Short mmCIF file of C-alpha atoms in Angstrom, two decimals:
data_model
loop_
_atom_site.label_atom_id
_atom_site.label_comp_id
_atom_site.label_asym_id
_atom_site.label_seq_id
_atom_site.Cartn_x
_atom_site.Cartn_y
_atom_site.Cartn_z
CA UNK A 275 145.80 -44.24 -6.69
CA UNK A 276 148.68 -46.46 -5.54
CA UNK A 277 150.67 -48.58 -7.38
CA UNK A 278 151.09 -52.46 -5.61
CA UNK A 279 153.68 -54.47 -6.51
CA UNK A 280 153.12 -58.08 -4.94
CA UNK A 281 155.09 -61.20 -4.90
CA UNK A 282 155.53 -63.98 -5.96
CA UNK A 283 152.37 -63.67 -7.95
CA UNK A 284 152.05 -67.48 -7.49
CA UNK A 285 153.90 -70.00 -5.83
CA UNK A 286 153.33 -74.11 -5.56
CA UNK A 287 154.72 -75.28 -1.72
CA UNK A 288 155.21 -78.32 0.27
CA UNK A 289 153.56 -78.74 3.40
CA UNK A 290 155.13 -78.27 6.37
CA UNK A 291 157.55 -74.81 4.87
CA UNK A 292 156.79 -71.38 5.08
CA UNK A 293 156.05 -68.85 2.24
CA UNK A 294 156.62 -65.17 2.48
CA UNK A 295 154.84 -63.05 0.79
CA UNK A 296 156.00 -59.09 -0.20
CA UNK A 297 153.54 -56.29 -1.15
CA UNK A 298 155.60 -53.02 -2.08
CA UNK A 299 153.76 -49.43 -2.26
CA UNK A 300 154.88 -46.83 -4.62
CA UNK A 301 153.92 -44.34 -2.51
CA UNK A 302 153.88 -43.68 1.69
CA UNK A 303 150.81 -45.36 2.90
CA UNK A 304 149.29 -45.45 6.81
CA UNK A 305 147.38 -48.76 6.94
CA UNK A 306 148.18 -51.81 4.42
CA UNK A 307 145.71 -54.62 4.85
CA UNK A 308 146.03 -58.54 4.08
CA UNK A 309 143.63 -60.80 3.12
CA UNK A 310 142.92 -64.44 2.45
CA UNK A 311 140.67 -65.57 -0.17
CA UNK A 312 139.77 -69.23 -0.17
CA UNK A 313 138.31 -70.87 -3.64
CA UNK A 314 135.05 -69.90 -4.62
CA UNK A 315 134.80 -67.97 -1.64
CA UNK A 316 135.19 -64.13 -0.99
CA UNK A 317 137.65 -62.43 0.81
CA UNK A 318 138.66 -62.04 4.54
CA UNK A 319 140.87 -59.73 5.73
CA UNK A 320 143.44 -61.65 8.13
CA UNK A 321 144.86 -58.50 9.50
CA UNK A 322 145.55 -54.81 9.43
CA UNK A 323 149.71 -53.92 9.08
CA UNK A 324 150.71 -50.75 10.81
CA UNK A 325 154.02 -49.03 10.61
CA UNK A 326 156.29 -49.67 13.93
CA UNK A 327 153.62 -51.31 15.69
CA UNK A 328 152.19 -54.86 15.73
CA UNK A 329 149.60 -55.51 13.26
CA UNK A 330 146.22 -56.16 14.18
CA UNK A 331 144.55 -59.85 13.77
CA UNK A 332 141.11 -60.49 12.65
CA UNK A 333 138.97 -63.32 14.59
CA UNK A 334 140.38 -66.58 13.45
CA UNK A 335 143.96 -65.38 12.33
CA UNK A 336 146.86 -65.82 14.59
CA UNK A 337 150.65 -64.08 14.87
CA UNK A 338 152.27 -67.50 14.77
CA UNK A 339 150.40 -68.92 11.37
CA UNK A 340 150.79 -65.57 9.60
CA UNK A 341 153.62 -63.29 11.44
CA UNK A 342 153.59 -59.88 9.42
CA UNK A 343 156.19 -57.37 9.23
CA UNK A 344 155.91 -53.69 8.36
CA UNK A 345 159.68 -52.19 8.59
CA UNK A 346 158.39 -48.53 6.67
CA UNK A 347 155.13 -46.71 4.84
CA UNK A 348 155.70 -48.85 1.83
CA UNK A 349 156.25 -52.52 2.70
CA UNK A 350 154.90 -55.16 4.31
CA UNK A 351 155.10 -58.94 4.59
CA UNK A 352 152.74 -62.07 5.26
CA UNK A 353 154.22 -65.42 5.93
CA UNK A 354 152.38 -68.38 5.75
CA UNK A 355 154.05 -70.58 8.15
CA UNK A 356 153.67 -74.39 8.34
CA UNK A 357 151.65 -74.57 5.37
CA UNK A 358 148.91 -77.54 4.50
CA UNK A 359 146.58 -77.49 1.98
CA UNK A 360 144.19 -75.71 3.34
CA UNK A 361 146.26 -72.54 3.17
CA UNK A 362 145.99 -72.85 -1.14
CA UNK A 363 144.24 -69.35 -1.29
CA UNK A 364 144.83 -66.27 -2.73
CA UNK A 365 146.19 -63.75 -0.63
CA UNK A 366 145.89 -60.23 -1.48
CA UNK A 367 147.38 -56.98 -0.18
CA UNK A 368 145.54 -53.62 0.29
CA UNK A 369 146.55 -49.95 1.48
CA UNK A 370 144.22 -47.20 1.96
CA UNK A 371 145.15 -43.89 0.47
CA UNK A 372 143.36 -40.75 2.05
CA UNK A 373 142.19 -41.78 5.67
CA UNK A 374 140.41 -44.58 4.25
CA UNK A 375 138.21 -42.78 1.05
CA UNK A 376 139.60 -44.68 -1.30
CA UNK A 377 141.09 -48.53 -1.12
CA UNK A 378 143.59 -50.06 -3.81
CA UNK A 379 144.48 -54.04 -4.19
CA UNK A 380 147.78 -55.97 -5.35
CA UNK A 381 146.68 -58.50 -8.09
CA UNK A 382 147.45 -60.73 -5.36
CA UNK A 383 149.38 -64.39 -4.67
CA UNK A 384 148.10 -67.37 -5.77
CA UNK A 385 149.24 -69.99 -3.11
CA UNK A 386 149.02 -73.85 -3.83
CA UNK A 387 149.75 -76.03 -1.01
CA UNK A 388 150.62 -80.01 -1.95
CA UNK B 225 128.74 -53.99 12.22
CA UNK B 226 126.73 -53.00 9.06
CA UNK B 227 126.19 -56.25 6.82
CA UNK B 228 124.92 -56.18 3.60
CA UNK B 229 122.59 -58.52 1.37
CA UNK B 230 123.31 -58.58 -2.45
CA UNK B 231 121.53 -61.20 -4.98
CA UNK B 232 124.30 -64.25 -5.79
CA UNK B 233 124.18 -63.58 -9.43
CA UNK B 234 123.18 -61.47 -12.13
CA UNK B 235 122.55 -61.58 -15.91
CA UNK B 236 122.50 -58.40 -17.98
CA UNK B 237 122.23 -57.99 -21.66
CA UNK B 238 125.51 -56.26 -22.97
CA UNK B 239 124.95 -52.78 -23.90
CA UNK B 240 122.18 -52.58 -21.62
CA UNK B 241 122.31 -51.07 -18.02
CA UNK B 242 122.97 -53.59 -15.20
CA UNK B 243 121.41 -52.61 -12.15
CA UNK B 244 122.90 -54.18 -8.59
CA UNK B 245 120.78 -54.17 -5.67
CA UNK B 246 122.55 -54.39 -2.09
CA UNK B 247 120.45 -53.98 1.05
CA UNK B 248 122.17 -53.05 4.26
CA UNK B 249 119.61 -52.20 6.50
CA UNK B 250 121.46 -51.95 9.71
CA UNK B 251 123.81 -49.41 8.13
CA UNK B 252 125.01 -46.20 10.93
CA UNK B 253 124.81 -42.86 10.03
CA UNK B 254 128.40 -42.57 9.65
CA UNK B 255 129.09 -45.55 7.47
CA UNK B 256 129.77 -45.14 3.90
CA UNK B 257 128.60 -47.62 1.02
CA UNK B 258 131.64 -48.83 -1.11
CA UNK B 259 131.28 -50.84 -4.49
CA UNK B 260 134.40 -53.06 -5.87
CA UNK B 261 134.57 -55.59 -8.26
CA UNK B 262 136.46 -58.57 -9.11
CA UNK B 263 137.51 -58.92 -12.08
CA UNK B 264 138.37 -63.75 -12.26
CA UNK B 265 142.40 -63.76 -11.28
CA UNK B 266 142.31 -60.57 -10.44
CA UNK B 267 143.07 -57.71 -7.02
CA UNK B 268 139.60 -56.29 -6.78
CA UNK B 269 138.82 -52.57 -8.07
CA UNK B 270 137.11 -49.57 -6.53
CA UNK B 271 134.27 -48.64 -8.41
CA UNK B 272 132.53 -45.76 -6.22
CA UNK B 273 131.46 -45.08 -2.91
CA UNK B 274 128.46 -42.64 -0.94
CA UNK B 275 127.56 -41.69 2.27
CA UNK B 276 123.93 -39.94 1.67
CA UNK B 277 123.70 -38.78 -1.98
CA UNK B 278 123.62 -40.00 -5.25
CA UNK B 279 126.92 -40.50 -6.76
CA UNK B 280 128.48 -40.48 -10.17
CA UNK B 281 131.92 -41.31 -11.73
CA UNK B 282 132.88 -42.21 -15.13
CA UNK B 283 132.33 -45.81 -14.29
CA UNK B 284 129.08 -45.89 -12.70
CA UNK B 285 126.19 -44.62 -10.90
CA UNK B 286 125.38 -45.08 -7.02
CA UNK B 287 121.42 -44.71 -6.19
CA UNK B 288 121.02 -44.70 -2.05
CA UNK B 289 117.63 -44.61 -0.60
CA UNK B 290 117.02 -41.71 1.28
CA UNK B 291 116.71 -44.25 4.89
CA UNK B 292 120.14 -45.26 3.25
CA UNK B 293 118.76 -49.32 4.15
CA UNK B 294 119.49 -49.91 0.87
CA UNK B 295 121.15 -48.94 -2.45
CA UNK B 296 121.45 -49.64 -6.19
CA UNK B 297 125.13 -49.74 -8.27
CA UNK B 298 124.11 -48.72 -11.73
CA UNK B 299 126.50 -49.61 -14.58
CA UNK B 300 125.22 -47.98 -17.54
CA UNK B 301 125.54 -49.09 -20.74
CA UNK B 302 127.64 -52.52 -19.84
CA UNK B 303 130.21 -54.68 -21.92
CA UNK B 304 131.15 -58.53 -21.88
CA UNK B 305 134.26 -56.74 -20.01
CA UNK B 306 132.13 -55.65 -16.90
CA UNK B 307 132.07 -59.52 -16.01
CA UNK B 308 132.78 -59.98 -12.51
CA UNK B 309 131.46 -60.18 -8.76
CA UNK B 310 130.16 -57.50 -7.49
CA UNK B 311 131.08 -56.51 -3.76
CA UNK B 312 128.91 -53.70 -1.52
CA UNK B 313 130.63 -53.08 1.03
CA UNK B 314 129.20 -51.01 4.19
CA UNK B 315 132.93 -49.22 5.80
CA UNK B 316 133.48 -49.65 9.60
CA UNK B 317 135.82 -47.47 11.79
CA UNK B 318 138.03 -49.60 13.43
CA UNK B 319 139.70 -46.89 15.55
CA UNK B 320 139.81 -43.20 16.50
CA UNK B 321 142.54 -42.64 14.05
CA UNK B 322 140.05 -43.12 11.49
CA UNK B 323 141.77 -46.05 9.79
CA UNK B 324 139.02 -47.82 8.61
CA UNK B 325 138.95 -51.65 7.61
CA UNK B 326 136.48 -52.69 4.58
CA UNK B 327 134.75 -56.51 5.31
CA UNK B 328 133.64 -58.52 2.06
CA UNK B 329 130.51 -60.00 1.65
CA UNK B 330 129.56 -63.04 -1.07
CA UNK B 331 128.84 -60.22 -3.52
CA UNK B 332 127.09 -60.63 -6.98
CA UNK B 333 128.29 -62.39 -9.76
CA UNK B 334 127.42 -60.29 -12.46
CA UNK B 335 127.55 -62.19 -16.17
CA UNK B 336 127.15 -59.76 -19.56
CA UNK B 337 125.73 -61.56 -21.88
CA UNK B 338 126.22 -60.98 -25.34
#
């Protein structure tokens, strides 16, 4: 399976700024995947990254709160932009592998909002 | 699409085998079952997936019924370090390119207990 490389692993922001967050593949992937996962709480996928096209938000998420980037097969971003404390999550990247049979996670970013 | 039901928590004697229930009744006949788990601070981790038939890895065992409304993750012979939640997830195709999203329910906290 994939190797993810994510970062920062955790970060502690103002309100108001913008965090960016990097997930980097070790191999060529087709679909990476991010996801929010609020304390306590499970996870929700925000949106689905594709490479050279605009990713793909889920009910609820919008471009201009979390603009993603996907410049090649093995990089993404997620920025959380005008943060309040309601972002503090963790937000996790995915990529599928073999047209979807098999699914591998980052270890994720633990985001604190203050 | 597909939702699934799991129990909120779980207690298992360690060295014992845990048995996780999920029921996802309204489950297609194209729609595969996926189990993860989350390990606390942790990117979750693919633990086996099935379509129709039983499956087995070296982690665990996957019993679906044969009206595939529900199935059972079998972990079998479990340590303090199989302490997680639980997540059965029913896969939906998003597209006709086959890439494939996976949706989280509240899963099952399982606890090993020593």
């Amino acid at each position: 399976s994939a190797v993810i490389s994510q970062k920062p692993s955790r970060d502690i922001c103002q309100r108001g700024t913008s965090l960016t967050i990097q997930c980097q593949v070790d191999s060529q992937v087709t679909m990476m995947f991010w996801y929010r996962q609020q304390p306590g709480q499970s996870l929700t996928l925000i949106a689905t990254a594709n490479q050279g096209s605009e990713a793909t938000y889920e009910s609820g998420f919008v471009i201009d709160k979390f603009p993603i980037s996907r410049p090649n097969l093995t990089f993404s971003t997620l920025t959380v932009s005008n943060m309040s404390p309601e972002d503090s999550s963790i937000y996790l990247c995915s990529v599928d592998m073999v047209q979807g049979i098999s699914y591998t996670f980052g270890s994720g970013t633990r985001l604190t909002v203050v | 699409d597909a939702k699934t039901t799991q129990p909120t928590s779980m207690d298992c004697a360690e060295g014992r085998a845990a048995n996780l229930p999920c029921n996802h009744s309204t489950i297609s006949g194209n729609e595969y079952v996926y189990w993860y788990r989350q390990i606390h601070s942790q990117g979750p981790q693919y633990i086996i997936h099935g379509l129709k038939n039983n499956e087995t890895n070296e982690m665990a065992s996957l019993i679906i019924t044969e009206d595939r409304k529900s199935s059972t993750l079998i972990l079998p012979h479990a340590t303090l370090r199989d302490t997680a939640v639980y997540y059965c997830i029913v896969r939906v195709e998003v597209s006709n390119f086959g890439n494939e999203k996976l949706t989280f329910g509240t899963g099952t906290r399982l606890t090993i207990i020593p």
